[in-house]
PDB file of C-alpha atoms in Angstrom:
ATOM      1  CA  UNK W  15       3.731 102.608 -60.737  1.00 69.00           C
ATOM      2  CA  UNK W  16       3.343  99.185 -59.612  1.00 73.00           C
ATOM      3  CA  UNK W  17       1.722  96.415 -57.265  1.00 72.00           C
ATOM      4  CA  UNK W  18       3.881  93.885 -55.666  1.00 74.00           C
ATOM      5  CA  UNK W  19       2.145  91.252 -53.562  1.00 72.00           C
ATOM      6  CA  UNK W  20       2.900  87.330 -52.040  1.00 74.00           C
ATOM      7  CA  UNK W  21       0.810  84.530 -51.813  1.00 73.00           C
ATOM      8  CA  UNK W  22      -3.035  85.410 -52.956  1.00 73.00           C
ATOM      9  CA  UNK W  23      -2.096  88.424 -54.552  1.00 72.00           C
ATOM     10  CA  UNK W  24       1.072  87.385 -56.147  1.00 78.00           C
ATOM     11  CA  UNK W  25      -0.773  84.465 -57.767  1.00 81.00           C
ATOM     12  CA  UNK W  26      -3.801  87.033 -58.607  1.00 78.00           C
ATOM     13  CA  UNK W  27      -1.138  89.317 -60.469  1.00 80.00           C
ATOM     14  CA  UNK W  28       0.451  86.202 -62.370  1.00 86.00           C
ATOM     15  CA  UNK W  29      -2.810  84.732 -63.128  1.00 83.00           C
ATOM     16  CA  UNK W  30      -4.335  88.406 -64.997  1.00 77.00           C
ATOM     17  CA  UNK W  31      -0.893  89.040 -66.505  1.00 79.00           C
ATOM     18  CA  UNK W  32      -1.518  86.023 -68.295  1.00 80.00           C
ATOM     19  CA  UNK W  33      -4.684  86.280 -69.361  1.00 73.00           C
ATOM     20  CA  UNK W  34      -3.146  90.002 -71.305  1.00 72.00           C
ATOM     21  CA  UNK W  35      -0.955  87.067 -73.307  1.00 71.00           C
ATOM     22  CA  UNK W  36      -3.825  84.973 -74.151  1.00 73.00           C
ATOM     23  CA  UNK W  37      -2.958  82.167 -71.624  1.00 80.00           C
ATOM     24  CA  UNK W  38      -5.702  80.796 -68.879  1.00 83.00           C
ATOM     25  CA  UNK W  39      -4.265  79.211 -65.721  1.00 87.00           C
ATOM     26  CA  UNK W  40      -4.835  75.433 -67.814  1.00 87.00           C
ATOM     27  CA  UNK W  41      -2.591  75.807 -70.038  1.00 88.00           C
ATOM     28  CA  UNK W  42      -0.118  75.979 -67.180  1.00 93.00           C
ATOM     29  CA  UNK W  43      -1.189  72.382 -65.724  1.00 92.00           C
ATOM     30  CA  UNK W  44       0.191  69.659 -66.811  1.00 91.00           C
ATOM     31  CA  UNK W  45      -1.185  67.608 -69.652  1.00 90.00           C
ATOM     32  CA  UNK W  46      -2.860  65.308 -67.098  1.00 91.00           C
ATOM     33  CA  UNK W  47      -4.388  67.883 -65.046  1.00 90.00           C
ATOM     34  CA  UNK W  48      -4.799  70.239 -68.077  1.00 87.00           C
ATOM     35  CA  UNK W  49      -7.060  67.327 -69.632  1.00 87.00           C
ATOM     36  CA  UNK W  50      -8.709  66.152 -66.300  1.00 89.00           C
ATOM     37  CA  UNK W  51     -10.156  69.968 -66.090  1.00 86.00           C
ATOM     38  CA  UNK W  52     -10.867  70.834 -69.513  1.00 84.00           C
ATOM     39  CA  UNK W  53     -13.126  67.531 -69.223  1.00 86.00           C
ATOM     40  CA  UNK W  54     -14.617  68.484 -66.079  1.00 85.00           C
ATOM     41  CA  UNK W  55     -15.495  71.942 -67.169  1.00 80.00           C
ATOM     42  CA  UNK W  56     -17.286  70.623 -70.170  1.00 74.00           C
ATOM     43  CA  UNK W  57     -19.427  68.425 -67.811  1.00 52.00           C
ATOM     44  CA  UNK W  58     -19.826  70.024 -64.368  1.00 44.00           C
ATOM     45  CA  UNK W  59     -20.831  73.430 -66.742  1.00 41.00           C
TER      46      UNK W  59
ATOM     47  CA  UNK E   5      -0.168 103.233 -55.780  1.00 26.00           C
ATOM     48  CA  UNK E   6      -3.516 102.064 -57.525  1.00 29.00           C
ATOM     49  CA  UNK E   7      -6.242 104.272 -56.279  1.00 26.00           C
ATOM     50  CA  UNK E   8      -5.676 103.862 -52.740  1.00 26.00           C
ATOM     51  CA  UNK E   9      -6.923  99.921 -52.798  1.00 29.00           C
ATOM     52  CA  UNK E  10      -4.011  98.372 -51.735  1.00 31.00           C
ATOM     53  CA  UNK E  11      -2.095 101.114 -50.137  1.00 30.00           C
ATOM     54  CA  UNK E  12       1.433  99.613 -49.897  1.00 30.00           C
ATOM     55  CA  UNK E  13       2.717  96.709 -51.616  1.00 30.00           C
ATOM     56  CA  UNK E  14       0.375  94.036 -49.917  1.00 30.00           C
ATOM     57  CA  UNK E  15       0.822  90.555 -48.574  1.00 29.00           C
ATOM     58  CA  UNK E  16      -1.105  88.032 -48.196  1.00 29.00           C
ATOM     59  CA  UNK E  17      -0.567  84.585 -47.148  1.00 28.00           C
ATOM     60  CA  UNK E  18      -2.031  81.832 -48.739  1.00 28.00           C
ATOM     61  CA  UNK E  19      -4.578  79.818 -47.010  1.00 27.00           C
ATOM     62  CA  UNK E  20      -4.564  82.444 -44.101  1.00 29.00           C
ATOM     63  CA  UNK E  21      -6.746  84.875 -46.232  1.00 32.00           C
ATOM     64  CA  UNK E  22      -8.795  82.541 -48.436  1.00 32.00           C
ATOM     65  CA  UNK E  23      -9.834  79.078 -47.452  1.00 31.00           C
ATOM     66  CA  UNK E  24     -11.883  78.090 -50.398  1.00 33.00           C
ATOM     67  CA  UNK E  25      -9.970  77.766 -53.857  1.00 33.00           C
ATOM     68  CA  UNK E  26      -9.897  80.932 -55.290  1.00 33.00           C
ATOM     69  CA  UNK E  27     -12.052  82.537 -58.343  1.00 33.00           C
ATOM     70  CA  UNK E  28     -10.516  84.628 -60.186  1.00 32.00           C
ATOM     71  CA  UNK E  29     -12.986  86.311 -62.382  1.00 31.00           C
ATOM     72  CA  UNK E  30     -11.520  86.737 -66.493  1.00 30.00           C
ATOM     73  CA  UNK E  31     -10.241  90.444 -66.732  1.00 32.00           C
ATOM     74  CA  UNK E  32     -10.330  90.932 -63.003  1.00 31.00           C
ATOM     75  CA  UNK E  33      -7.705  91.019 -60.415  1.00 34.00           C
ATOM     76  CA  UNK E  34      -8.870  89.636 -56.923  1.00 34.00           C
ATOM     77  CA  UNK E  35     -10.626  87.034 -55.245  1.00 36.00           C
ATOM     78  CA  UNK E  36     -13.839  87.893 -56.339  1.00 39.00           C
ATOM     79  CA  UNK E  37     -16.757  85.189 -56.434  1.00 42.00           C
ATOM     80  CA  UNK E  38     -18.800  84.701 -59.471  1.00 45.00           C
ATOM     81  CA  UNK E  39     -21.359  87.635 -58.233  1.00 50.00           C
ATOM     82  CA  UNK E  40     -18.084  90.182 -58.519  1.00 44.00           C
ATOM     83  CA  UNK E  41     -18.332  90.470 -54.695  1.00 45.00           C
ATOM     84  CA  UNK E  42     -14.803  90.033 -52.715  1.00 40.00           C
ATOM     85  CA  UNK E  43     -14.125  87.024 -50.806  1.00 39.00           C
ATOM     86  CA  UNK E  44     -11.128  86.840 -48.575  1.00 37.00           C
ATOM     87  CA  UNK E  45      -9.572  89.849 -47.460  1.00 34.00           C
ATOM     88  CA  UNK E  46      -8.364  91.525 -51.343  1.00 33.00           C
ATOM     89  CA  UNK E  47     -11.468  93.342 -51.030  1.00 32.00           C
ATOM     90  CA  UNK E  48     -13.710  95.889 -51.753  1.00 33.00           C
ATOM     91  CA  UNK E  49     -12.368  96.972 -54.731  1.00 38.00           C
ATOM     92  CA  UNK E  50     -11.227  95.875 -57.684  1.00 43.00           C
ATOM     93  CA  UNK E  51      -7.185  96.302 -59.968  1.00 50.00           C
ATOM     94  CA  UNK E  52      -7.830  95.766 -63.628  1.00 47.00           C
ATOM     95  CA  UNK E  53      -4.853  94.957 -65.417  1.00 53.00           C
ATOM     96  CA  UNK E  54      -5.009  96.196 -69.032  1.00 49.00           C
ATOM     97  CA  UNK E  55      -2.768  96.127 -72.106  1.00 44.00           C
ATOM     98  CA  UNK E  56      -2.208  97.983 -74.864  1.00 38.00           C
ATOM     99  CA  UNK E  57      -5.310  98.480 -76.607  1.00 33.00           C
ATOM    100  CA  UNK E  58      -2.894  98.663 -79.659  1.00 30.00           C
ATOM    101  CA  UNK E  59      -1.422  95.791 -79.573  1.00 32.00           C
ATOM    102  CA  UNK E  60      -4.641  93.141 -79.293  1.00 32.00           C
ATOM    103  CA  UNK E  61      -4.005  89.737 -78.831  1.00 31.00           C
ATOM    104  CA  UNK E  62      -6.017  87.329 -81.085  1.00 32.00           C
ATOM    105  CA  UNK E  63      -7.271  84.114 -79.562  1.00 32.00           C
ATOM    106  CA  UNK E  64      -6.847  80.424 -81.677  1.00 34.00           C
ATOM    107  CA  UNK E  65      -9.707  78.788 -81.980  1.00 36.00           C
ATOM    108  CA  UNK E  66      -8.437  76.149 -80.375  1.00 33.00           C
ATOM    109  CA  UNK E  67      -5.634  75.579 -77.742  1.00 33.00           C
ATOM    110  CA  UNK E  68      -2.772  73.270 -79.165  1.00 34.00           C
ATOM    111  CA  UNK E  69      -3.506  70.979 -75.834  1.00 37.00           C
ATOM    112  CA  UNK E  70      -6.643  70.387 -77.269  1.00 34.00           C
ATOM    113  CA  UNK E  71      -5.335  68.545 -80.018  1.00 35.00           C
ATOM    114  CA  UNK E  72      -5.107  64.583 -79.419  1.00 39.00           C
ATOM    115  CA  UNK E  73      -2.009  62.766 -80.297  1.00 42.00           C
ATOM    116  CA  UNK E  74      -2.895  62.530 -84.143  1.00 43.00           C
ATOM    117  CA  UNK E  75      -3.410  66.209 -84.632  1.00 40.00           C
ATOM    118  CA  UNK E  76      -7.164  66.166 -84.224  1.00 40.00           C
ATOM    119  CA  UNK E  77      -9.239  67.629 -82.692  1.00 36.00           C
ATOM    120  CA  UNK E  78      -9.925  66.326 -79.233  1.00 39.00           C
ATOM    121  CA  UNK E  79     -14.150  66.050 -78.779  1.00 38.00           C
ATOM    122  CA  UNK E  80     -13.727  66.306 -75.284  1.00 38.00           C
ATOM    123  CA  UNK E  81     -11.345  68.928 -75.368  1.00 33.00           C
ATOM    124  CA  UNK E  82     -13.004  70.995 -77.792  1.00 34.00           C
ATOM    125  CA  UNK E  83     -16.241  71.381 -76.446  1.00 33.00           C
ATOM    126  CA  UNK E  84     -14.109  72.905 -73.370  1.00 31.00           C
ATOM    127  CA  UNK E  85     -12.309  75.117 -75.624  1.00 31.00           C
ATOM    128  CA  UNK E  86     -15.719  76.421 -76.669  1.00 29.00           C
ATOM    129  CA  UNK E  87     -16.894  76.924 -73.347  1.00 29.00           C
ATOM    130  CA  UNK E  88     -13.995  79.210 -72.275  1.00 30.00           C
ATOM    131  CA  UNK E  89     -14.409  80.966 -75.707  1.00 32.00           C
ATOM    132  CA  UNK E  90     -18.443  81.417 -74.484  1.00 30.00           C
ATOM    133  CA  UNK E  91     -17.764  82.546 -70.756  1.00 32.00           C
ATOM    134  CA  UNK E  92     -14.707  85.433 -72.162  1.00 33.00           C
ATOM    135  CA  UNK E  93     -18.090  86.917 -74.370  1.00 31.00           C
ATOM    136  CA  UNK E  94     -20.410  86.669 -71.166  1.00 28.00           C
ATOM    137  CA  UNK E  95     -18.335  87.737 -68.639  1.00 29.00           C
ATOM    138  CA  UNK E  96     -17.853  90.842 -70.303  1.00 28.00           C
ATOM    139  CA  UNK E  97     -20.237  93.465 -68.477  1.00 25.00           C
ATOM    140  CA  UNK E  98     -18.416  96.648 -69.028  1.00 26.00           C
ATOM    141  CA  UNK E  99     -15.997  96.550 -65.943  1.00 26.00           C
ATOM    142  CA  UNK E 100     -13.888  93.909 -67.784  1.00 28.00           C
ATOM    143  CA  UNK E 101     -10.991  94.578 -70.042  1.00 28.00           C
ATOM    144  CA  UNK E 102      -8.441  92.328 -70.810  1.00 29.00           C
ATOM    145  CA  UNK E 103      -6.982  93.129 -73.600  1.00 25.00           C
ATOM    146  CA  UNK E 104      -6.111  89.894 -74.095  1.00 26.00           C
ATOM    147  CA  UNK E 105      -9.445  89.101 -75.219  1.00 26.00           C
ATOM    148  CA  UNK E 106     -10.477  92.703 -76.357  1.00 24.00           C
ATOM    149  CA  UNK E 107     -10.240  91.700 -79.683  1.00 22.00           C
ATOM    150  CA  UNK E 108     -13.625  89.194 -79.879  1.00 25.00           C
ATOM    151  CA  UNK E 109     -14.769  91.341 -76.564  1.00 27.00           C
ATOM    152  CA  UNK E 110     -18.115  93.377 -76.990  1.00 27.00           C
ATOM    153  CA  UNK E 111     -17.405  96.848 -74.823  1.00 30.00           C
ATOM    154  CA  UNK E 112     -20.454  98.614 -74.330  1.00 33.00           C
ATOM    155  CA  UNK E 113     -18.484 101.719 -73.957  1.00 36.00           C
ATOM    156  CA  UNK E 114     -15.428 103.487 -72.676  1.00 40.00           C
ATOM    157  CA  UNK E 115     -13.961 102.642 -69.722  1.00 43.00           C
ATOM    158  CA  UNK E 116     -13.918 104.333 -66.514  1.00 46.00           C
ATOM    159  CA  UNK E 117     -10.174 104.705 -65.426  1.00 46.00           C
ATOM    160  CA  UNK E 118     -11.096 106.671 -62.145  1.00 49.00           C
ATOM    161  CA  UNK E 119     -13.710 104.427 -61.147  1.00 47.00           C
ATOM    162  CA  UNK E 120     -13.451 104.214 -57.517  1.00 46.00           C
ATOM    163  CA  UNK E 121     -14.123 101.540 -56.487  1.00 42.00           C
ATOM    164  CA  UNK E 122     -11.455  99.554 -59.542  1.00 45.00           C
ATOM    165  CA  UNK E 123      -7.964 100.282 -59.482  1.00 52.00           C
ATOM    166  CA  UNK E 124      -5.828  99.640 -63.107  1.00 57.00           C
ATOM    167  CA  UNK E 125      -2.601  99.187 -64.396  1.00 64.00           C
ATOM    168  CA  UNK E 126      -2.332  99.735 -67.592  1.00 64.00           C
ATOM    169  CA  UNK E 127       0.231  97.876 -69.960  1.00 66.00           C
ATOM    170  CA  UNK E 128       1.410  95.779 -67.123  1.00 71.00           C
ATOM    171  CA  UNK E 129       4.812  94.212 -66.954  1.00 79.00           C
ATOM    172  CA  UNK E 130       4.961  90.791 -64.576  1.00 85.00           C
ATOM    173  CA  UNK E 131       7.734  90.273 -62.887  1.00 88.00           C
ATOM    174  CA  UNK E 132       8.178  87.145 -60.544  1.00 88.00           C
ATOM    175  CA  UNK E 133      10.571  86.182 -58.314  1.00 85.00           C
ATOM    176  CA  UNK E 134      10.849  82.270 -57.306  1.00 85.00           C
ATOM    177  CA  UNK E 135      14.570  82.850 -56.649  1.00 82.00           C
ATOM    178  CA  UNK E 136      13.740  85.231 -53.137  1.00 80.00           C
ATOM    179  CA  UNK E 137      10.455  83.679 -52.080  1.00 81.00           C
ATOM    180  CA  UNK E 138      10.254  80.669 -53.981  1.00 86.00           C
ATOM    181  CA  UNK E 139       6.859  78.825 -55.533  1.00 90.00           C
ATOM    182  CA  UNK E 140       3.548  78.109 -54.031  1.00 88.00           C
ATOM    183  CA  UNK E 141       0.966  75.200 -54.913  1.00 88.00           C
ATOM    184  CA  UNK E 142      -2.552  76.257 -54.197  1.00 82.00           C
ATOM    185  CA  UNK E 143      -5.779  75.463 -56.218  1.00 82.00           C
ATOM    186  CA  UNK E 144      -6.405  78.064 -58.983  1.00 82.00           C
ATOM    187  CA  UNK E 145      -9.840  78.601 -60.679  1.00 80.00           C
ATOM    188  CA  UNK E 146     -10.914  80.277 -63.505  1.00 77.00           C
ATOM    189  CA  UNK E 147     -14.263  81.819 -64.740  1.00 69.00           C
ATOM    190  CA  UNK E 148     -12.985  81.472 -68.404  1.00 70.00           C
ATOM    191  CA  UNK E 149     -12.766  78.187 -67.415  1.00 75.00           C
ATOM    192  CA  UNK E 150     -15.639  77.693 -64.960  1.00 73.00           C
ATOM    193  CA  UNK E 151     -16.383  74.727 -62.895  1.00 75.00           C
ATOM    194  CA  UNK E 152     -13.600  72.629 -61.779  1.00 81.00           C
ATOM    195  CA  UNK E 153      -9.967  73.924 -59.658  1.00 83.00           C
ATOM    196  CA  UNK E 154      -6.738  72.458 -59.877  1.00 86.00           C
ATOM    197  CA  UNK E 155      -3.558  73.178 -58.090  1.00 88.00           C
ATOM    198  CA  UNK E 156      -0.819  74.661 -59.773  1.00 91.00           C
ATOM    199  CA  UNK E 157       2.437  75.946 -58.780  1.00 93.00           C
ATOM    200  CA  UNK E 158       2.995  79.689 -59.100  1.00 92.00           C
ATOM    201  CA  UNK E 159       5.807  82.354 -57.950  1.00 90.00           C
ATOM    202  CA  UNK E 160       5.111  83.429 -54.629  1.00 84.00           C
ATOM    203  CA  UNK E 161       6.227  86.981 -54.908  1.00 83.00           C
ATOM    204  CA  UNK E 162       5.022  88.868 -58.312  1.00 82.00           C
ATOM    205  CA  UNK E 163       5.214  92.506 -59.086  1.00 81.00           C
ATOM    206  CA  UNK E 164       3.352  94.482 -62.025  1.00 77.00           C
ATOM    207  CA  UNK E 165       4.494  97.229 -63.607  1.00 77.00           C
ATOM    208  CA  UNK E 166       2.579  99.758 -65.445  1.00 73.00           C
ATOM    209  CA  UNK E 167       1.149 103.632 -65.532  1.00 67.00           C
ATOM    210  CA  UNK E 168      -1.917 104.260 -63.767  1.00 60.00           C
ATOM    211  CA  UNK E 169      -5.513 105.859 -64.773  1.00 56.00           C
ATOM    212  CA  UNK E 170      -3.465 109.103 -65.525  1.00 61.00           C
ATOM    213  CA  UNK E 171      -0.716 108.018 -67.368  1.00 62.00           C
ATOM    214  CA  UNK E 172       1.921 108.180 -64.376  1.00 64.00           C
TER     215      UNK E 172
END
């Protein structure tokens, strides 16, 4: 079976597929923004 | 198709269905907000992806990121990293298995695959395809990671591929 989707969905599939391989959606950013909301989650939390 | 949720393969356009950034609850599929209720038009319901029980992933302590430019560890960083360590133990409430973090993940007990109101794919396969519909930028959240959204660029067409609750 499977689920294809666009948009929303496609980005929901992408972003649970990754968490299967270990990977959260901020270690796709780029060092700047990776940084900027590591930082932010540590304060805003 | 997965339990009847979606029906077809669904489409949804970005910024026509959700106008807020989007949470995306750890081990859940959907734009859920942080009470598990759907927001946007993915809803009711819920698709699970989940792995290979077999085949667990272990999480470092510490993402390499997180390391500054003289191999230690970042203070700032860190206490982030230990924060999304914290929020993949609490979010766990049963319903959530992602078998990425099954390994340090507390499961009070089996799951349901025939829950009816959660549809699952089990050892999914991700497939993408920026070469027919190209990328999209949108602002991505995280409850592993909770707090703050940034935008980052993502296929806009993705397919999963997997067997359902009954093995097919």
């Amino acid at each position: 079976m499977s689920v294809s989707g666009t948009g929303l969905l496609a980005r929901c599939l992408q972003h649970e597929a990754d968490h299967l391989d270990g990977i959260v959606y901020v270690d796709r950013l780029s060092p700047e923004n990776r940084r900027e909301t590591l930082t932010a989650a540590r304060l805003d939390g | 198709m997965v339990g009847g949720l979606f029906g077809e393969p669904v489409s949804f356009l970005i910024g026509e269905q959700s106008p807020q950034p989007l949470v995306l609850p750890f081990g859940l599929l959907g734009a859920l907000d942080e009470s598990g209720d759907p927001v946007g038009q993915l809803g009711p319901g819920r698709l699970q992806l989940i792995g290979d029980l077999s085949d667990q992933v272990t999480f470092p302590d510490q993402v390499p990121e997180a390391l500054d430019a003289d191999g230690g560890l970042d203070p700032a960083l860190a206490g982030a990293d230990r924060r999304i360590t914290g929020d993949r133990e609490r979010t766990d409430l049963g319903r959530v298995v992602d078998v990425g973090a099954a390994a340090e993940l507390p499961r009070p007990g089996p799951t349901d695959l025939h829950d009816p109101v959660s549809g699952y794919v089990v050892n999914p396969r991700l497939a993408t395809a920026t070469a027919i519909a190209g990328t999209l930028t949108y602002p991505e959240g995280c409850l592993s990671v909770p707090g703050p959204y940034a935008p980052l660029e993502r296929a806009a067409l993705a397919q999963v591929t997997g067997v359902d609750a009954d093995g097919r």
